[in-house]
């Protein structure tokens, strides 16, 4: 059989995404395939040009379905690798996937929230580890810390009232509740004009924003790995329904939903042009997916600080939280520095809102002998779950919100056992979780 050629396209032009596609490309080369990894995502037009020149057998894109305008040649198979699932990833008017395509999720597709009906194979593909990573030795002179966490935390969700807009929203809702006035066709036209003039489409009423946040808080239990983004998003849409009757269009000015730290949090949840989401839509998406991440990280670091103040935090977002600012040591830009943090931390804190622990940070930490401390989840035995490859107490430490304190103290006091667990986890990584193992899985799935 002729070796296949792959074209790999990242989701963003950042170090993490480039590391993923470059690692997978090297994995393909190790098993005798050809692979080209791009350093940045491409619009459909540019991708079509590259495909015409590179002539791959398979195009693999992170977080993208098969492009439609223009389409790929029918002879080119497409793989969509969803590492992030948004509440509306499943809402797609036209499905471009073909029978020979593959859609992967970073773990169990349904647990991650990918529930779309597709005509192609849907599977699980977790990240891999470079062979060279498993050969990195710990610097014995490096100072140790009790806890570390390397990862992103969303900015605080802070809402501020706007008296004029809040009042108009309130009056609009009040008129809806008056059958004679609210149901009048003439009045509806007059009211629509007033709303378009006085209400910013990018504004969420303060009362609605805070009530949606309270509802999301009530529906999500931190550090249990059971996030259902569809359930939360559906409940939030139902609660917001009276406020989303306005037609969608372009706003005249920017409000809090586009400014400052919260604006940056909501940015990934918007599109542009005629299909652009309103601020209510963007807020619902963020509360269903990003807000649980915030709750998890706040709960996790808060629990660690009750055990020990020997804590270092790395990654974006931590300096926006006053409580954690003193422990924030910056953003790690290179892989050697990240691996060094894993090795000099007695306990590497881990969490996943969906309970799918087999992601890059976990695997790379275990590859260098680091000790991972991960919460239990009802999804542990599903694809991407910890129990599919590892055993608690043998390859990593497991906790629940109720047992975190005692388990952390026990592991901190038992260095020989932590070291043994780290070494046993590294052995599993070498056996099952290198990039060439991922490449072999993909080639096998393409033969289905």
Tab-separated table of C-alpha atoms in Angstrom:
chain	number	residue	atom	x	y	z
A	1	UNK	CA	0.000	0.000	0.000
A	2	UNK	CA	1.304	3.453	-0.949
A	3	UNK	CA	2.107	5.638	2.057
A	4	UNK	CA	-0.490	8.349	2.662
A	5	UNK	CA	0.253	12.056	2.748
A	6	UNK	CA	-1.341	14.181	5.470
A	7	UNK	CA	-1.847	17.946	5.668
A	8	UNK	CA	-2.301	19.074	9.291
A	9	UNK	CA	-3.893	22.426	10.133
A	10	UNK	CA	-3.956	23.878	13.699
A	11	UNK	CA	-6.806	25.813	15.258
A	12	UNK	CA	-4.672	28.785	16.315
A	13	UNK	CA	-1.180	30.032	15.502
A	14	UNK	CA	0.115	29.537	19.039
A	15	UNK	CA	2.882	27.331	20.504
A	16	UNK	CA	0.461	24.710	21.878
A	17	UNK	CA	-1.381	24.186	18.592
A	18	UNK	CA	1.838	24.095	16.589
A	19	UNK	CA	3.252	21.534	19.020
A	20	UNK	CA	0.193	19.336	18.500
A	21	UNK	CA	0.301	19.301	14.691
A	22	UNK	CA	4.106	19.086	14.542
A	23	UNK	CA	4.122	16.180	16.995
A	24	UNK	CA	1.467	14.325	15.054
A	25	UNK	CA	3.276	15.011	11.770
A	26	UNK	CA	6.431	13.469	13.213
A	27	UNK	CA	4.376	10.503	14.372
A	28	UNK	CA	3.156	9.939	10.810
A	29	UNK	CA	6.715	10.096	9.511
A	30	UNK	CA	7.826	7.490	12.067
A	31	UNK	CA	5.320	4.995	10.692
A	32	UNK	CA	6.277	5.665	7.071
A	33	UNK	CA	3.696	8.268	6.013
A	34	UNK	CA	4.331	11.758	4.667
A	35	UNK	CA	3.022	14.752	6.607
A	36	UNK	CA	3.023	18.533	6.284
A	37	UNK	CA	2.077	20.609	9.345
A	38	UNK	CA	0.995	24.222	8.853
A	39	UNK	CA	1.853	26.839	11.466
A	40	UNK	CA	-1.485	28.651	11.382
A	41	UNK	CA	-5.133	28.064	10.460
A	42	UNK	CA	-6.178	28.844	6.898
A	43	UNK	CA	-9.370	30.268	5.371
A	44	UNK	CA	-11.069	27.869	2.982
A	45	UNK	CA	-9.770	29.683	-0.107
A	46	UNK	CA	-6.133	29.522	1.015
A	47	UNK	CA	-6.521	25.923	2.163
A	48	UNK	CA	-7.829	24.944	-1.268
A	49	UNK	CA	-4.755	26.477	-2.898
A	50	UNK	CA	-2.387	24.651	-0.533
A	51	UNK	CA	-4.228	21.366	-1.111
A	52	UNK	CA	-3.871	21.854	-4.853
A	53	UNK	CA	-0.091	22.219	-4.470
A	54	UNK	CA	0.640	19.726	-1.694
A	55	UNK	CA	-1.839	17.116	-2.995
A	56	UNK	CA	-2.498	15.351	0.317
A	57	UNK	CA	-4.598	12.220	0.666
A	58	UNK	CA	-5.978	13.488	3.973
A	59	UNK	CA	-6.535	16.979	5.394
A	60	UNK	CA	-6.769	17.088	9.176
A	61	UNK	CA	-8.031	20.284	10.854
A	62	UNK	CA	-8.344	21.061	14.544
A	63	UNK	CA	-11.828	22.275	15.560
A	64	UNK	CA	-13.038	22.529	11.943
A	65	UNK	CA	-15.506	20.522	9.898
A	66	UNK	CA	-14.764	19.890	6.218
A	67	UNK	CA	-14.694	23.283	4.421
A	68	UNK	CA	-17.605	24.061	2.107
A	69	UNK	CA	-16.688	27.214	0.191
A	70	UNK	CA	-14.658	26.191	-1.645
A	71	UNK	CA	-14.870	22.469	-0.977
A	72	UNK	CA	-11.991	20.014	-0.941
A	73	UNK	CA	-11.602	17.644	-3.887
A	74	UNK	CA	-13.756	14.532	-3.496
A	75	UNK	CA	-10.615	12.393	-3.537
A	76	UNK	CA	-9.264	14.106	-0.394
A	77	UNK	CA	-10.506	12.698	2.887
A	78	UNK	CA	-11.033	15.026	5.828
A	79	UNK	CA	-10.459	14.589	9.554
A	80	UNK	CA	-11.933	17.080	12.030
A	81	UNK	CA	-10.269	16.877	15.449
A	82	UNK	CA	-12.389	18.693	18.015
A	83	UNK	CA	-10.326	19.589	21.052
A	84	UNK	CA	-12.890	22.219	22.074
A	85	UNK	CA	-16.651	21.848	21.772
A	86	UNK	CA	-18.910	24.882	22.068
A	87	UNK	CA	-22.661	24.816	22.775
A	88	UNK	CA	-23.433	25.532	19.113
A	89	UNK	CA	-20.824	23.216	17.563
A	90	UNK	CA	-23.744	20.825	17.062
A	91	UNK	CA	-25.874	23.529	15.389
A	92	UNK	CA	-24.797	23.467	11.769
A	93	UNK	CA	-27.182	24.210	8.913
A	94	UNK	CA	-25.263	22.263	6.316
A	95	UNK	CA	-23.191	19.187	6.982
A	96	UNK	CA	-20.129	18.954	4.774
A	97	UNK	CA	-18.694	15.670	6.068
A	98	UNK	CA	-18.553	12.746	3.653
A	99	UNK	CA	-18.914	9.050	4.381
A	100	UNK	CA	-15.140	8.489	4.267
A	101	UNK	CA	-14.311	11.331	6.644
A	102	UNK	CA	-13.536	11.106	10.356
A	103	UNK	CA	-14.598	13.349	13.222
A	104	UNK	CA	-12.549	12.944	16.401
A	105	UNK	CA	-13.173	14.394	19.830
A	106	UNK	CA	-10.492	14.812	22.482
A	107	UNK	CA	-12.034	11.969	24.448
A	108	UNK	CA	-15.578	10.605	24.435
A	109	UNK	CA	-17.519	12.655	21.871
A	110	UNK	CA	-20.806	12.760	23.775
A	111	UNK	CA	-19.182	13.459	27.123
A	112	UNK	CA	-17.302	16.342	25.519
A	113	UNK	CA	-20.565	17.693	24.069
A	114	UNK	CA	-20.164	16.676	20.407
A	115	UNK	CA	-23.612	15.218	19.739
A	116	UNK	CA	-24.144	16.175	16.098
A	117	UNK	CA	-25.490	13.512	13.750
A	118	UNK	CA	-22.870	12.952	11.051
A	119	UNK	CA	-22.602	10.564	8.090
A	120	UNK	CA	-19.031	9.586	8.919
A	121	UNK	CA	-17.055	7.737	11.591
A	122	UNK	CA	-16.954	9.522	14.961
A	123	UNK	CA	-14.183	8.510	17.324
A	124	UNK	CA	-11.855	9.610	20.099
A	125	UNK	CA	-8.311	10.870	19.622
A	126	UNK	CA	-6.319	12.154	22.590
A	127	UNK	CA	-3.039	14.009	22.274
A	128	UNK	CA	0.365	12.342	22.245
A	129	UNK	CA	3.875	12.806	23.566
A	130	UNK	CA	7.186	13.215	21.732
A	131	UNK	CA	9.636	10.374	22.246
A	132	UNK	CA	12.266	12.929	23.291
A	133	UNK	CA	10.015	14.126	26.131
A	134	UNK	CA	10.211	10.732	27.827
A	135	UNK	CA	14.016	11.063	27.946
A	136	UNK	CA	14.101	14.373	29.892
A	137	UNK	CA	15.838	13.996	33.261
A	138	UNK	CA	15.034	16.045	36.351
A	139	UNK	CA	17.598	18.597	37.484
A	140	UNK	CA	18.408	17.439	41.008
A	141	UNK	CA	19.413	20.923	42.134
A	142	UNK	CA	16.088	22.522	41.133
A	143	UNK	CA	14.018	23.684	44.165
A	144	UNK	CA	10.801	21.768	44.765
A	145	UNK	CA	7.337	23.114	45.500
A	146	UNK	CA	4.322	21.301	46.971
A	147	UNK	CA	1.795	22.209	44.284
A	148	UNK	CA	1.832	23.609	40.768
A	149	UNK	CA	-0.803	24.179	38.129
A	150	UNK	CA	0.090	24.970	34.523
A	151	UNK	CA	-2.906	26.157	32.576
A	152	UNK	CA	-5.336	28.901	31.728
A	153	UNK	CA	-7.964	30.407	34.014
A	154	UNK	CA	-10.743	32.641	32.629
A	155	UNK	CA	-11.017	36.181	33.901
A	156	UNK	CA	-13.652	36.848	36.591
A	157	UNK	CA	-17.182	37.265	35.263
A	158	UNK	CA	-17.979	40.790	36.432
A	159	UNK	CA	-21.245	42.492	35.437
A	160	UNK	CA	-22.072	46.177	35.800
A	161	UNK	CA	-25.516	47.771	35.496
A	162	UNK	CA	-26.441	50.444	32.945
A	163	UNK	CA	-29.433	52.395	34.240
A	164	UNK	CA	-30.855	53.534	30.883
A	165	UNK	CA	-30.507	50.236	29.060
A	166	UNK	CA	-31.687	48.225	32.042
A	167	UNK	CA	-34.782	50.420	32.338
A	168	UNK	CA	-35.681	50.074	28.649
A	169	UNK	CA	-35.197	46.309	28.825
A	170	UNK	CA	-37.434	46.184	31.872
A	171	UNK	CA	-40.175	48.240	30.190
A	172	UNK	CA	-39.964	46.068	27.092
A	173	UNK	CA	-40.482	42.955	29.196
A	174	UNK	CA	-43.333	44.648	31.063
A	175	UNK	CA	-45.128	45.482	27.796
A	176	UNK	CA	-44.825	41.859	26.724
A	177	UNK	CA	-46.765	40.886	29.811
A	178	UNK	CA	-49.673	43.217	28.951
A	179	UNK	CA	-51.889	41.285	26.507
A	180	UNK	CA	-53.702	44.274	25.008
A	181	UNK	CA	-50.701	46.592	24.646
A	182	UNK	CA	-48.019	43.980	24.056
A	183	UNK	CA	-50.068	42.130	21.462
A	184	UNK	CA	-50.972	45.222	19.433
A	185	UNK	CA	-49.451	45.071	15.932
A	186	UNK	CA	-49.089	48.882	15.751
A	187	UNK	CA	-47.479	49.107	19.142
A	188	UNK	CA	-45.065	46.285	18.328
A	189	UNK	CA	-43.785	48.274	15.326
A	190	UNK	CA	-43.353	51.441	17.383
A	191	UNK	CA	-41.668	49.526	20.167
A	192	UNK	CA	-39.285	47.809	17.747
A	193	UNK	CA	-38.109	51.200	16.482
A	194	UNK	CA	-37.588	52.444	20.022
A	195	UNK	CA	-35.658	49.332	20.954
A	196	UNK	CA	-33.374	49.590	17.943
A	197	UNK	CA	-32.641	53.174	18.887
A	198	UNK	CA	-32.207	52.900	22.625
A	199	UNK	CA	-31.008	49.352	23.251
A	200	UNK	CA	-27.555	48.193	22.328
A	201	UNK	CA	-27.700	44.697	20.866
A	202	UNK	CA	-24.385	44.057	22.640
A	203	UNK	CA	-25.883	44.704	26.064
A	204	UNK	CA	-27.171	42.079	28.467
A	205	UNK	CA	-29.434	43.471	31.182
A	206	UNK	CA	-27.695	43.417	34.526
A	207	UNK	CA	-30.499	41.450	36.178
A	208	UNK	CA	-30.440	38.858	33.385
A	209	UNK	CA	-26.651	38.539	33.384
A	210	UNK	CA	-26.470	37.964	37.122
A	211	UNK	CA	-29.419	35.555	37.150
A	212	UNK	CA	-27.892	33.514	34.313
A	213	UNK	CA	-24.620	33.373	36.208
A	214	UNK	CA	-26.427	32.193	39.347
A	215	UNK	CA	-28.250	29.527	37.336
A	216	UNK	CA	-24.999	28.284	35.760
A	217	UNK	CA	-23.421	28.148	39.228
A	218	UNK	CA	-26.317	26.082	40.531
A	219	UNK	CA	-26.210	23.646	37.589
A	220	UNK	CA	-22.473	22.917	37.687
A	221	UNK	CA	-20.643	21.066	40.459
A	222	UNK	CA	-16.910	21.886	40.393
A	223	UNK	CA	-14.191	19.219	40.295
A	224	UNK	CA	-16.478	16.314	39.505
A	225	UNK	CA	-15.858	16.067	35.755
A	226	UNK	CA	-19.501	15.924	34.740
A	227	UNK	CA	-20.032	19.064	32.648
A	228	UNK	CA	-22.926	18.832	30.160
A	229	UNK	CA	-22.694	21.990	28.077
A	230	UNK	CA	-25.962	21.273	26.242
A	231	UNK	CA	-27.884	20.887	29.479
A	232	UNK	CA	-26.547	24.134	30.934
A	233	UNK	CA	-26.853	26.090	27.666
A	234	UNK	CA	-30.437	24.855	27.206
A	235	UNK	CA	-31.425	25.934	30.703
A	236	UNK	CA	-29.800	29.339	30.217
A	237	UNK	CA	-31.527	29.867	26.844
A	238	UNK	CA	-34.883	29.055	28.416
A	239	UNK	CA	-34.240	31.531	31.216
A	240	UNK	CA	-33.150	34.218	28.742
A	241	UNK	CA	-35.953	33.651	26.210
A	242	UNK	CA	-37.988	36.777	27.110
A	243	UNK	CA	-34.909	38.903	26.416
A	244	UNK	CA	-33.863	37.557	23.028
A	245	UNK	CA	-36.863	38.538	20.889
A	246	UNK	CA	-35.088	41.485	19.302
A	247	UNK	CA	-33.890	41.022	15.751
A	248	UNK	CA	-30.137	40.512	15.444
A	249	UNK	CA	-28.044	43.170	13.839
A	250	UNK	CA	-25.009	45.330	14.242
A	251	UNK	CA	-24.750	47.473	17.340
A	252	UNK	CA	-23.880	51.134	17.417
A	253	UNK	CA	-21.373	50.944	20.251
A	254	UNK	CA	-19.438	48.555	22.411
A	255	UNK	CA	-20.713	47.673	25.866
A	256	UNK	CA	-19.198	45.614	28.707
A	257	UNK	CA	-19.600	42.389	26.735
A	258	UNK	CA	-16.916	43.568	24.309
A	259	UNK	CA	-14.690	45.608	26.606
A	260	UNK	CA	-12.069	44.694	29.173
A	261	UNK	CA	-11.287	41.295	30.618
A	262	UNK	CA	-14.790	39.869	30.258
A	263	UNK	CA	-14.839	41.020	26.647
A	264	UNK	CA	-11.753	38.914	26.009
A	265	UNK	CA	-13.450	35.928	27.641
A	266	UNK	CA	-16.496	36.280	25.382
A	267	UNK	CA	-14.523	36.948	22.175
A	268	UNK	CA	-14.244	33.280	21.049
A	269	UNK	CA	-18.017	32.900	21.355
A	270	UNK	CA	-18.824	35.445	18.636
A	271	UNK	CA	-18.925	35.231	14.880
A	272	UNK	CA	-19.141	38.095	12.401
A	273	UNK	CA	-21.556	39.426	9.836
A	274	UNK	CA	-25.184	38.373	9.529
A	275	UNK	CA	-24.712	35.308	11.739
A	276	UNK	CA	-23.056	37.198	14.575
A	277	UNK	CA	-24.364	36.206	17.951
A	278	UNK	CA	-25.938	38.747	20.236
A	279	UNK	CA	-24.355	39.427	23.601
A	280	UNK	CA	-26.967	37.198	25.243
A	281	UNK	CA	-25.919	34.297	22.999
A	282	UNK	CA	-22.238	34.943	23.691
A	283	UNK	CA	-22.816	35.101	27.422
A	284	UNK	CA	-24.800	31.847	27.419
A	285	UNK	CA	-22.021	30.089	25.493
A	286	UNK	CA	-19.386	31.406	27.895
A	287	UNK	CA	-21.393	30.491	30.989
A	288	UNK	CA	-21.981	26.973	29.663
A	289	UNK	CA	-18.374	26.258	28.785
A	290	UNK	CA	-15.887	28.823	30.090
A	291	UNK	CA	-17.503	29.623	33.422
A	292	UNK	CA	-17.276	25.977	34.640
A	293	UNK	CA	-13.542	26.130	33.868
A	294	UNK	CA	-13.322	29.174	36.115
A	295	UNK	CA	-15.263	27.469	38.914
A	296	UNK	CA	-13.044	24.379	38.680
A	297	UNK	CA	-9.774	26.297	38.824
A	298	UNK	CA	-10.913	28.531	41.690
A	299	UNK	CA	-12.066	25.512	43.703
A	300	UNK	CA	-8.916	23.513	42.927
A	301	UNK	CA	-6.398	26.204	43.828
A	302	UNK	CA	-8.449	27.237	46.841
A	303	UNK	CA	-8.362	23.660	48.140
A	304	UNK	CA	-4.595	23.416	47.566
A	305	UNK	CA	-3.951	26.620	49.493
A	306	UNK	CA	-5.732	25.133	52.513
A	307	UNK	CA	-3.089	22.393	52.487
A	308	UNK	CA	0.056	24.379	51.656
A	309	UNK	CA	1.133	27.854	50.539
A	310	UNK	CA	3.975	26.304	48.556
A	311	UNK	CA	2.182	26.804	45.252
A	312	UNK	CA	3.159	28.100	41.809
A	313	UNK	CA	0.691	28.970	39.042
A	314	UNK	CA	1.668	29.290	35.389
A	315	UNK	CA	-0.397	30.390	32.418
A	316	UNK	CA	-2.627	33.252	31.271
A	317	UNK	CA	-5.416	34.712	33.362
A	318	UNK	CA	-4.129	34.164	36.889
A	319	UNK	CA	-3.024	37.766	37.370
A	320	UNK	CA	-6.641	38.886	36.813
A	321	UNK	CA	-7.595	37.163	40.087
A	322	UNK	CA	-6.406	39.121	43.099
A	323	UNK	CA	-6.508	36.036	45.365
A	324	UNK	CA	-4.056	34.125	43.155
A	325	UNK	CA	-1.832	36.944	41.920
A	326	UNK	CA	0.908	36.319	44.488
A	327	UNK	CA	1.307	32.728	43.301
A	328	UNK	CA	1.372	33.498	39.583
A	329	UNK	CA	4.859	32.996	38.133
A	330	UNK	CA	4.167	33.941	34.516
A	331	UNK	CA	3.308	32.273	31.222
A	332	UNK	CA	5.538	29.435	30.012
A	333	UNK	CA	6.487	29.860	26.365
A	334	UNK	CA	8.777	26.865	25.792
A	335	UNK	CA	8.442	23.131	26.321
A	336	UNK	CA	11.631	22.552	28.396
A	337	UNK	CA	10.480	25.078	31.016
A	338	UNK	CA	7.065	23.394	31.214
A	339	UNK	CA	8.597	19.959	31.719
A	340	UNK	CA	10.907	21.336	34.410
A	341	UNK	CA	7.865	22.619	36.345
A	342	UNK	CA	6.261	19.167	36.144
A	343	UNK	CA	9.398	17.536	37.546
A	344	UNK	CA	10.027	19.869	40.461
A	345	UNK	CA	6.437	19.889	41.701
A	346	UNK	CA	5.610	17.307	44.341
A	347	UNK	CA	1.970	17.395	43.196
A	348	UNK	CA	0.867	18.583	39.761
A	349	UNK	CA	-2.754	19.697	40.088
A	350	UNK	CA	-5.118	18.604	37.319
A	351	UNK	CA	-8.789	18.972	36.465
A	352	UNK	CA	-11.081	18.652	33.478
A	353	UNK	CA	-14.653	19.926	33.356
A	354	UNK	CA	-15.755	16.940	31.243
A	355	UNK	CA	-13.781	14.444	33.324
A	356	UNK	CA	-11.583	13.466	30.370
A	357	UNK	CA	-8.143	13.592	31.924
A	358	UNK	CA	-6.025	12.333	29.007
A	359	UNK	CA	-4.994	15.691	27.581
A	360	UNK	CA	-1.573	17.041	26.724
A	361	UNK	CA	-0.648	18.509	30.113
A	362	UNK	CA	-1.458	15.257	31.927
A	363	UNK	CA	0.373	13.018	29.462
A	364	UNK	CA	3.466	15.232	29.203
A	365	UNK	CA	3.671	15.527	32.982
A	366	UNK	CA	3.502	11.752	33.397
A	367	UNK	CA	6.033	11.269	30.569
A	368	UNK	CA	8.751	12.991	32.622
A	369	UNK	CA	7.848	11.165	35.843
A	370	UNK	CA	5.714	13.929	37.330
A	371	UNK	CA	3.012	13.090	39.866
A	372	UNK	CA	-0.498	13.952	38.651
A	373	UNK	CA	-3.337	14.649	41.096
A	374	UNK	CA	-6.638	14.336	39.199
A	375	UNK	CA	-10.244	14.293	40.410
A	376	UNK	CA	-12.496	11.302	39.911
A	377	UNK	CA	-15.262	11.487	37.288
A	378	UNK	CA	-18.235	9.425	36.102
A	379	UNK	CA	-16.510	9.522	32.682
A	380	UNK	CA	-13.251	7.960	33.876
A	381	UNK	CA	-13.887	4.756	31.930
A	382	UNK	CA	-14.966	6.452	28.705
A	383	UNK	CA	-12.518	7.216	25.871
A	384	UNK	CA	-10.181	9.934	27.119
A	385	UNK	CA	-10.881	9.074	30.749
A	386	UNK	CA	-8.074	8.299	33.175
A	387	UNK	CA	-9.107	4.699	33.838
A	388	UNK	CA	-8.749	3.736	30.171
A	389	UNK	CA	-4.950	3.788	30.587
A	390	UNK	CA	-4.087	4.394	34.230
A	391	UNK	CA	-4.934	3.164	37.710
A	392	UNK	CA	-5.303	5.527	40.683
A	393	UNK	CA	-2.694	4.935	43.339
A	394	UNK	CA	-0.508	3.159	40.774
A	395	UNK	CA	0.013	5.764	38.034
A	396	UNK	CA	-1.537	8.937	39.538
A	397	UNK	CA	-3.312	10.263	42.605
A	398	UNK	CA	-7.106	10.628	42.632
A	399	UNK	CA	-9.288	12.929	44.721
A	400	UNK	CA	-12.826	14.233	45.099
A	401	UNK	CA	-13.740	17.680	46.450
A	402	UNK	CA	-14.456	15.987	49.782
A	403	UNK	CA	-11.186	14.002	49.987
A	404	UNK	CA	-8.774	16.526	48.466
A	405	UNK	CA	-7.303	17.766	51.751
A	406	UNK	CA	-6.552	14.350	53.277
A	407	UNK	CA	-5.342	12.800	50.017
A	408	UNK	CA	-3.037	15.738	49.296
A	409	UNK	CA	-1.475	15.563	52.771
A	410	UNK	CA	-0.980	11.809	52.408
A	411	UNK	CA	0.781	12.102	49.045
A	412	UNK	CA	2.927	15.056	50.159
A	413	UNK	CA	4.225	13.041	53.101
A	414	UNK	CA	5.139	9.955	51.059
A	415	UNK	CA	7.926	10.866	48.628
A	416	UNK	CA	9.010	7.266	47.816
A	417	UNK	CA	5.490	6.323	46.784
A	418	UNK	CA	5.071	9.502	44.693
A	419	UNK	CA	8.336	8.762	42.898
A	420	UNK	CA	7.274	5.169	42.223
A	421	UNK	CA	3.884	6.270	40.887
A	422	UNK	CA	5.565	8.813	38.606
A	423	UNK	CA	7.912	6.178	37.170
A	424	UNK	CA	5.053	3.722	36.594
A	425	UNK	CA	3.024	6.390	34.801
A	426	UNK	CA	5.976	7.233	32.552
A	427	UNK	CA	6.244	3.571	31.533
A	428	UNK	CA	2.624	3.581	30.326
A	429	UNK	CA	3.251	6.755	28.321
A	430	UNK	CA	6.148	5.107	26.488
A	431	UNK	CA	4.034	2.042	25.814
A	432	UNK	CA	0.766	3.654	24.653
A	433	UNK	CA	0.827	7.426	24.326
A	434	UNK	CA	3.543	8.577	21.927
A	435	UNK	CA	2.602	10.485	18.779
A	436	UNK	CA	3.371	7.453	16.631
A	437	UNK	CA	0.647	5.588	18.536
A	438	UNK	CA	-1.799	8.326	17.550
A	439	UNK	CA	-0.637	8.171	13.933
A	440	UNK	CA	-1.140	4.400	13.885
A	441	UNK	CA	-4.661	4.832	15.284
A	442	UNK	CA	-5.585	7.359	12.590
A	443	UNK	CA	-4.264	5.200	9.754
A	444	UNK	CA	-6.175	2.246	11.184
A	445	UNK	CA	-9.407	4.258	11.416
A	446	UNK	CA	-9.010	5.447	7.804
A	447	UNK	CA	-9.038	1.789	6.721
A	448	UNK	CA	-12.450	1.177	8.286
